[in-house]
CSV table of C-alpha atoms in Angstrom, one decimal:
chain,number,residue,atom,x,y,z
A,1,MET,CA,-4.0,-201.5,39.6
A,2,SER,CA,-6.3,-198.8,38.1
A,3,LYS,CA,-3.5,-197.8,35.7
A,4,LEU,CA,-3.1,-201.4,34.5
A,5,LEU,CA,-6.8,-201.7,33.9
A,6,LEU,CA,-6.9,-198.4,32.0
A,7,LEU,CA,-4.0,-199.5,29.9
A,8,LEU,CA,-5.7,-202.8,29.1
A,9,ALA,CA,-8.9,-200.9,28.3
A,10,CYS,CA,-6.9,-198.6,25.9
A,11,LEU,CA,-5.5,-201.6,24.2
A,12,ILE,CA,-8.6,-203.7,24.0
A,13,VAL,CA,-11.7,-201.5,23.9
A,14,PRO,CA,-10.9,-199.5,20.8
A,15,GLY,CA,-10.3,-202.6,18.7
A,16,VAL,CA,-13.5,-204.4,19.9
A,17,TRP,CA,-15.6,-201.2,19.5
A,18,GLY,CA,-14.2,-200.5,16.0
A,19,LEU,CA,-15.0,-204.0,14.9
A,20,LEU,CA,-18.5,-203.8,16.4
A,21,VAL,CA,-19.3,-200.4,14.8
A,22,SER,CA,-18.1,-201.6,11.4
A,23,TRP,CA,-20.2,-204.7,11.7
A,24,LEU,CA,-23.2,-202.6,12.7
A,25,PHE,CA,-22.6,-200.2,9.8
A,26,MET,CA,-22.3,-203.0,7.3
A,27,HIS,CA,-25.5,-204.8,8.4
A,28,GLY,CA,-27.6,-201.9,9.7
A,29,TRP,CA,-26.9,-199.1,7.2
A,30,PRO,CA,-30.1,-198.4,5.1
A,31,GLY,CA,-29.4,-199.5,1.5
A,32,ALA,CA,-31.2,-196.5,0.1
A,33,TRP,CA,-28.7,-194.1,1.6
A,34,GLY,CA,-25.9,-195.6,-0.5
A,35,LYS,CA,-22.3,-196.2,0.3
A,36,GLY,CA,-19.3,-194.3,-0.9
A,37,PRO,CA,-18.9,-190.8,-2.3
A,38,ALA,CA,-20.4,-189.3,-5.4
A,39,GLU,CA,-18.1,-189.9,-8.4
A,40,GLU,CA,-15.3,-187.4,-8.5
A,41,ALA,CA,-15.3,-185.0,-11.4
A,42,THR,CA,-12.5,-186.0,-13.7
A,43,GLY,CA,-13.1,-183.4,-16.4
A,44,GLU,CA,-13.6,-186.1,-18.9
A,45,SER,CA,-17.0,-187.1,-20.2
A,46,GLU,CA,-18.1,-190.8,-20.0
A,47,PRO,CA,-17.9,-192.8,-23.3
A,48,VAL,CA,-21.3,-192.9,-25.1
A,49,PRO,CA,-22.6,-196.5,-25.0
A,50,VAL,CA,-23.0,-197.9,-28.5
A,51,ASP,CA,-25.3,-200.8,-29.5
A,52,PRO,CA,-23.2,-203.0,-31.8
A,53,THR,CA,-26.3,-204.4,-33.5
A,54,ALA,CA,-27.6,-201.0,-34.5
A,55,PRO,CA,-27.2,-199.8,-38.1
A,56,PRO,CA,-24.3,-197.3,-38.7
A,57,ALA,CA,-26.7,-194.4,-39.5
A,58,GLU,CA,-28.5,-194.8,-36.1
A,59,VAL,CA,-25.3,-195.0,-34.2
A,60,MET,CA,-24.1,-191.8,-35.7
A,61,ASP,CA,-27.4,-190.1,-34.9
A,62,PHE,CA,-27.2,-191.3,-31.3
A,63,GLN,CA,-23.7,-190.1,-30.8
A,64,ILE,CA,-24.4,-186.7,-32.3
B,1,MET,CA,-16.8,-143.2,24.2
B,2,GLU,CA,-14.9,-146.5,23.9
B,3,ASP,CA,-11.8,-147.1,26.0
B,4,PRO,CA,-8.8,-146.7,23.5
B,5,GLU,CA,-7.0,-149.7,25.0
B,6,ILE,CA,-10.0,-152.0,24.3
B,7,LEU,CA,-10.2,-150.6,20.8
B,8,GLN,CA,-6.5,-151.1,20.2
B,9,GLN,CA,-6.7,-154.7,21.5
B,10,ALA,CA,-9.6,-155.4,19.1
B,11,VAL,CA,-7.6,-154.0,16.2
B,12,ASP,CA,-4.6,-156.0,17.2
B,13,ASN,CA,-6.7,-159.2,17.4
B,14,PHE,CA,-8.2,-158.4,14.0
B,15,VAL,CA,-4.8,-157.9,12.4
B,16,LYS,CA,-3.1,-160.9,14.0
B,17,LEU,CA,-5.8,-163.5,14.5
B,18,ILE,CA,-7.9,-163.4,11.4
B,19,PRO,CA,-4.9,-163.9,9.0
B,20,LEU,CA,-3.6,-166.6,11.3
B,21,GLY,CA,-7.0,-168.3,11.2
B,22,PHE,CA,-7.2,-167.9,7.5
B,23,LEU,CA,-3.9,-169.7,7.0
B,24,VAL,CA,-4.7,-172.5,9.5
B,25,GLY,CA,-8.1,-173.1,8.1
B,26,GLY,CA,-6.9,-173.1,4.5
B,27,TYR,CA,-4.0,-175.5,5.1
B,28,GLY,CA,-6.1,-177.7,7.4
B,29,ALA,CA,-8.9,-178.1,5.0
B,30,MET,CA,-6.4,-179.0,2.2
B,31,VAL,CA,-4.8,-181.8,4.1
B,32,GLY,CA,-7.8,-183.1,6.0
B,33,ALA,CA,-6.6,-181.8,9.4
B,34,GLY,CA,-8.1,-179.3,11.8
B,35,GLY,CA,-5.0,-177.2,12.1
B,36,GLY,CA,-4.7,-177.4,15.8
B,37,PHE,CA,-1.0,-178.5,15.5
B,38,LEU,CA,-0.3,-175.2,13.8
B,39,LEU,CA,-2.5,-173.1,16.0
B,40,VAL,CA,-1.4,-174.1,19.5
B,41,PRO,CA,2.3,-173.2,19.1
B,42,VAL,CA,1.4,-169.8,17.8
B,43,LEU,CA,-1.2,-169.2,20.5
B,44,LEU,CA,1.5,-170.1,23.1
B,45,LEU,CA,3.5,-167.2,21.7
B,46,LEU,CA,0.5,-164.8,21.4
B,47,LEU,CA,-1.1,-165.6,24.7
B,48,PRO,CA,1.8,-166.6,27.1
B,49,ASP,CA,-0.4,-166.2,30.2
B,50,ALA,CA,-3.3,-168.4,29.0
B,51,SER,CA,-3.9,-171.6,30.9
B,52,ALA,CA,-3.5,-175.0,29.2
B,53,VAL,CA,-7.3,-175.6,29.6
B,54,SER,CA,-8.0,-172.2,27.9
B,55,LEU,CA,-5.6,-172.9,25.0
B,56,THR,CA,-7.1,-176.4,24.4
B,57,SER,CA,-10.6,-175.0,24.4
B,58,ILE,CA,-9.7,-172.2,22.0
B,59,SER,CA,-8.0,-174.7,19.7
B,60,LEU,CA,-10.9,-177.2,19.8
B,61,THR,CA,-13.5,-174.6,19.0
B,62,VAL,CA,-11.4,-173.1,16.2
B,63,VAL,CA,-10.9,-176.6,14.8
B,64,PHE,CA,-14.6,-177.2,14.8
B,65,PHE,CA,-15.3,-173.9,12.9
B,66,ALA,CA,-12.6,-174.8,10.4
B,67,ALA,CA,-13.9,-178.3,9.9
B,68,TYR,CA,-17.5,-177.1,9.7
B,69,SER,CA,-16.7,-174.6,7.0
B,70,GLY,CA,-14.5,-177.0,5.1
B,71,SER,CA,-17.2,-179.7,5.3
B,72,ILE,CA,-19.8,-177.4,3.7
B,73,SER,CA,-17.4,-176.6,0.9
B,74,TYR,CA,-16.5,-180.3,0.4
B,75,ALA,CA,-20.2,-181.3,0.6
B,76,ARG,CA,-21.0,-178.9,-2.3
B,77,MET,CA,-18.2,-180.5,-4.3
B,78,GLY,CA,-19.6,-184.0,-3.6
B,79,ARG,CA,-16.3,-185.2,-2.2
B,80,ILE,CA,-17.4,-186.4,1.3
B,81,ASP,CA,-17.8,-190.2,1.8
B,82,TYR,CA,-20.6,-189.9,4.4
B,83,TYR,CA,-20.8,-193.7,5.0
B,84,ASN,CA,-17.1,-194.2,5.8
B,85,GLY,CA,-17.0,-190.8,7.6
B,86,LEU,CA,-19.7,-191.6,10.0
B,87,LEU,CA,-18.2,-195.1,10.5
B,88,LEU,CA,-14.8,-193.7,11.4
B,89,ALA,CA,-16.3,-191.0,13.6
B,90,ALA,CA,-18.5,-193.5,15.5
B,91,ALA,CA,-15.5,-195.8,15.9
B,92,GLY,CA,-13.5,-193.1,17.5
B,93,VAL,CA,-15.8,-192.0,20.3
B,94,PRO,CA,-14.7,-194.4,23.2
B,95,GLY,CA,-11.1,-194.0,22.1
B,96,ILE,CA,-11.2,-190.3,22.8
B,97,ILE,CA,-12.7,-190.7,26.2
B,98,LEU,CA,-10.2,-193.5,27.2
B,99,GLY,CA,-7.3,-191.4,25.8
B,100,ARG,CA,-8.4,-188.3,27.9
B,101,MET,CA,-8.7,-190.6,31.0
B,102,ALA,CA,-5.3,-192.2,30.3
B,103,VAL,CA,-3.5,-188.9,29.9
B,104,LYS,CA,-4.2,-187.9,33.5
B,105,LEU,CA,-2.6,-191.1,34.7
B,106,ILE,CA,0.6,-190.9,32.6
B,107,GLU,CA,3.1,-189.2,34.9
B,108,ASN,CA,6.1,-189.2,32.5
B,109,ARG,CA,5.0,-188.5,28.9
B,110,THR,CA,8.5,-187.9,27.6
B,111,PRO,CA,9.4,-191.4,26.3
B,112,PHE,CA,5.9,-191.6,24.8
B,113,GLU,CA,6.1,-188.3,23.0
B,114,LEU,CA,9.7,-188.9,21.9
B,115,GLY,CA,9.0,-192.3,20.4
B,116,PHE,CA,5.8,-191.3,18.7
B,117,GLY,CA,7.4,-188.1,17.4
B,118,LEU,CA,10.2,-190.1,15.8
B,119,ILE,CA,7.8,-192.5,14.2
B,120,LEU,CA,5.7,-189.6,12.8
B,121,LEU,CA,8.8,-187.8,11.5
B,122,ALA,CA,10.0,-191.0,9.7
B,123,LEU,CA,6.4,-191.6,8.3
B,124,GLY,CA,6.3,-188.0,7.1
B,125,LEU,CA,9.6,-188.2,5.3
B,126,TYR,CA,8.6,-191.6,3.8
B,127,LEU,CA,5.3,-190.1,2.5
B,128,ALA,CA,7.1,-187.0,1.2
B,129,LEU,CA,9.5,-189.2,-0.8
B,130,ARG,CA,6.9,-191.8,-1.9
B,131,PRO,CA,3.5,-190.2,-1.9
B,132,THR,CA,2.0,-193.1,-3.9
B,133,ASP,CA,2.5,-196.8,-3.3
B,134,ASP,CA,4.3,-197.8,-6.5
B,135,GLY,CA,3.3,-195.4,-9.2
B,136,THR,CA,0.8,-197.7,-10.8
B,137,PRO,CA,-2.9,-196.6,-11.0
B,138,LYS,CA,-5.1,-197.9,-8.2
B,139,ALA,CA,-8.1,-200.0,-9.0
B,140,PRO,CA,-11.4,-198.1,-8.9
B,141,TYR,CA,-12.7,-197.1,-5.4
B,142,GLU,CA,-15.7,-199.4,-5.4
B,143,GLU,CA,-13.7,-202.5,-6.4
B,144,THR,CA,-11.1,-202.1,-3.7
B,145,ASN,CA,-13.0,-200.6,-0.8
B,146,GLY,CA,-14.2,-203.9,0.5
B,147,GLN,CA,-15.5,-205.0,3.9
B,148,SER,CA,-12.0,-206.0,5.1
B,149,GLY,CA,-10.7,-202.4,4.5
B,150,ARG,CA,-13.7,-200.9,6.3
B,151,HIS,CA,-13.1,-203.2,9.3
B,152,TRP,CA,-9.4,-202.3,9.6
B,153,GLY,CA,-10.3,-198.6,9.0
B,154,ALA,CA,-12.8,-198.6,11.8
B,155,ILE,CA,-10.4,-200.4,14.2
B,156,GLY,CA,-7.6,-198.1,13.2
B,157,SER,CA,-9.8,-195.0,13.7
B,158,ALA,CA,-10.6,-196.2,17.2
B,159,TYR,CA,-6.9,-196.5,18.1
B,160,VAL,CA,-6.1,-193.2,16.4
B,161,ALA,CA,-8.7,-191.6,18.7
B,162,ALA,CA,-7.2,-193.1,21.8
B,163,LEU,CA,-3.7,-192.0,20.7
B,164,SER,CA,-4.8,-188.5,19.8
B,165,GLY,CA,-6.6,-188.2,23.2
B,166,ILE,CA,-3.3,-189.1,24.9
B,167,LEU,CA,-1.1,-186.9,22.8
B,168,GLY,CA,-3.6,-184.0,22.6
B,169,ILE,CA,-3.7,-183.8,18.8
B,170,GLY,CA,-6.7,-184.0,16.5
B,171,GLY,CA,-5.5,-187.0,14.5
B,172,GLY,CA,-7.1,-185.9,11.2
B,173,PHE,CA,-3.9,-186.6,9.3
B,174,MET,CA,-3.7,-190.1,10.7
B,175,ARG,CA,-7.3,-190.8,9.5
B,176,VAL,CA,-6.3,-189.6,6.0
B,177,LEU,CA,-3.5,-192.1,6.1
B,178,LEU,CA,-5.9,-194.9,7.2
B,179,MET,CA,-8.4,-194.0,4.5
B,180,THR,CA,-5.8,-193.8,1.7
B,181,LYS,CA,-3.7,-196.8,2.7
B,182,LEU,CA,-6.1,-199.2,4.3
B,183,MET,CA,-9.4,-198.3,2.7
B,184,ARG,CA,-7.8,-197.4,-0.6
B,185,MET,CA,-9.7,-194.1,-0.9
B,186,THR,CA,-8.4,-191.4,-3.2
B,187,PRO,CA,-6.5,-188.6,-1.4
B,188,HIS,CA,-9.2,-186.1,-2.5
B,189,THR,CA,-12.0,-188.1,-1.0
B,190,ALA,CA,-10.0,-189.0,2.1
B,191,THR,CA,-9.0,-185.4,3.0
B,192,ALA,CA,-12.6,-184.2,2.5
B,193,THR,CA,-14.0,-187.1,4.6
B,194,ALA,CA,-11.4,-186.5,7.4
B,195,VAL,CA,-12.6,-182.8,7.6
B,196,PHE,CA,-16.2,-184.1,8.0
B,197,ILE,CA,-15.1,-186.5,10.7
B,198,LEU,CA,-13.3,-183.7,12.5
B,199,ALA,CA,-16.4,-181.5,12.5
B,200,LEU,CA,-18.4,-184.2,14.2
B,201,LEU,CA,-15.7,-185.1,16.8
B,202,ALA,CA,-14.8,-181.5,17.6
B,203,LEU,CA,-18.5,-180.7,18.1
B,204,VAL,CA,-18.7,-183.4,20.7
B,205,GLY,CA,-15.6,-181.9,22.4
B,206,ASN,CA,-17.1,-178.4,22.2
B,207,VAL,CA,-20.4,-179.5,23.8
B,208,ALA,CA,-18.3,-181.0,26.7
B,209,ASP,CA,-16.4,-177.8,27.0
B,210,VAL,CA,-19.7,-175.7,27.1
B,211,VAL,CA,-21.0,-178.0,29.9
B,212,THR,CA,-17.8,-177.7,31.9
B,213,GLY,CA,-17.6,-173.9,31.3
B,214,ASP,CA,-14.1,-174.1,29.6
B,215,PHE,CA,-15.6,-172.9,26.4
B,216,PHE,CA,-16.0,-169.4,27.6
B,217,GLU,CA,-12.3,-168.9,28.5
B,218,GLY,CA,-10.7,-166.9,25.8
B,219,ILE,CA,-13.9,-166.4,23.8
B,220,ASN,CA,-12.6,-163.2,22.3
B,221,THR,CA,-9.6,-164.9,20.7
B,222,THR,CA,-11.7,-167.8,19.6
B,223,MET,CA,-14.2,-165.6,17.7
B,224,PHE,CA,-11.5,-163.8,15.8
B,225,LEU,CA,-9.8,-167.0,14.9
B,226,ALA,CA,-13.1,-168.6,14.0
B,227,VAL,CA,-13.8,-165.8,11.5
B,228,GLY,CA,-10.4,-166.4,9.9
B,229,VAL,CA,-10.7,-170.2,9.6
B,230,MET,CA,-14.2,-170.0,8.2
B,231,MET,CA,-12.8,-167.8,5.4
B,232,GLY,CA,-9.7,-169.9,4.9
B,233,ALA,CA,-11.3,-173.4,4.9
B,234,PRO,CA,-13.3,-172.8,1.7
B,235,VAL,CA,-10.2,-171.4,-0.1
B,236,GLY,CA,-8.2,-174.5,1.0
B,237,ALA,CA,-11.0,-176.8,-0.2
B,238,ALA,CA,-11.1,-175.0,-3.6
B,239,LEU,CA,-7.3,-175.1,-3.9
B,240,SER,CA,-7.2,-178.8,-3.1
B,241,GLN,CA,-9.5,-179.5,-6.1
B,242,LYS,CA,-6.7,-178.2,-8.3
B,243,ILE,CA,-3.9,-180.1,-6.7
B,244,ARG,CA,-3.0,-183.7,-7.7
B,245,GLY,CA,-3.4,-186.5,-5.2
B,246,SER,CA,0.3,-187.1,-4.8
B,247,SER,CA,0.8,-183.3,-4.0
B,248,LEU,CA,-2.0,-183.5,-1.4
B,249,ILE,CA,-0.1,-186.5,0.2
B,250,ARG,CA,3.1,-184.4,0.2
B,251,LEU,CA,1.3,-181.5,2.0
B,252,LEU,CA,0.0,-184.1,4.5
B,253,ALA,CA,3.5,-185.4,4.9
B,254,LEU,CA,4.6,-181.8,5.8
B,255,ALA,CA,1.8,-181.7,8.5
B,256,ILE,CA,2.9,-185.1,9.9
B,257,CYS,CA,6.6,-183.9,10.1
B,258,ILE,CA,5.4,-180.7,11.9
B,259,VAL,CA,3.5,-182.8,14.5
B,260,GLY,CA,6.4,-185.2,14.9
B,261,GLY,CA,8.9,-182.4,15.3
B,262,LYS,CA,6.6,-180.7,17.9
B,263,LEU,CA,6.3,-183.9,19.9
B,264,ILE,CA,10.1,-184.4,19.8
B,265,TRP,CA,10.6,-180.7,20.8
B,266,ASN,CA,8.2,-181.2,23.8
B,267,ALA,CA,10.1,-184.3,24.9
B,268,VAL,CA,13.7,-183.0,24.7
């Protein structure tokens, strides 16, 4: 009987607990702490944002 | 004056255990595992008279030091996903306890070990042959790592913990699979996060061992191995930066095949 109960516990408890913990993390995690890792270094620099309305001379200065 | 036998034993330990720890720590940190699956078979050869409790305690403590050292290196690289790491670690706690309780009630582990060993071997071979899903680039992490992936990841981590408790393995490599396949994390982030999770879970296990007194069995061996893994883990973490994601998955596949082979070996 105890074996059967333990087997049932092994089958049910992890799933319910996993769902509960993920729900708690999603709703109780402080937003200021952020989610996800820092961006991985790719070795490539980000493209420089360019304002399409700016005159060509300013764009060049900005990119330089 | 020191007893020459004690001195000789210390030199022997230094020569054998520190390089062994270095290799275990380096490889474990690279693939996101603790390295217990490599360490225990070697310890069985080196310490044939040691009890199972002593070997488990040595392995768990060494895994903690490897994961601790690897976590510091990965934290410096900014590769650890703390949110998902803490989520998967918290999800695993009751599973470990239930798994350890269940293992005492399982009288015949042979079919269980054989079946799971075969599954792991097949999985390892599949991953070695196809380290990525289809060769197409994945969508960015933030776009794909939605709530559903996190739910399934947490549930999966809970079952992995129960299974690893029953089988007596750390389960780091299974969490890497969960994170890459279900949560769509990159292999580099997944391996680093798995090392972080292992550090937390192994610490819990070590505290339990200190309380029960098992921690102090084989402390000499543990300390030499701990020095080795703490030197090896940062090297493994640094090497993994230079390895492509698909190569990391192939290294992980090798670890999975080793664990699968070991379980089949135990069963037959």
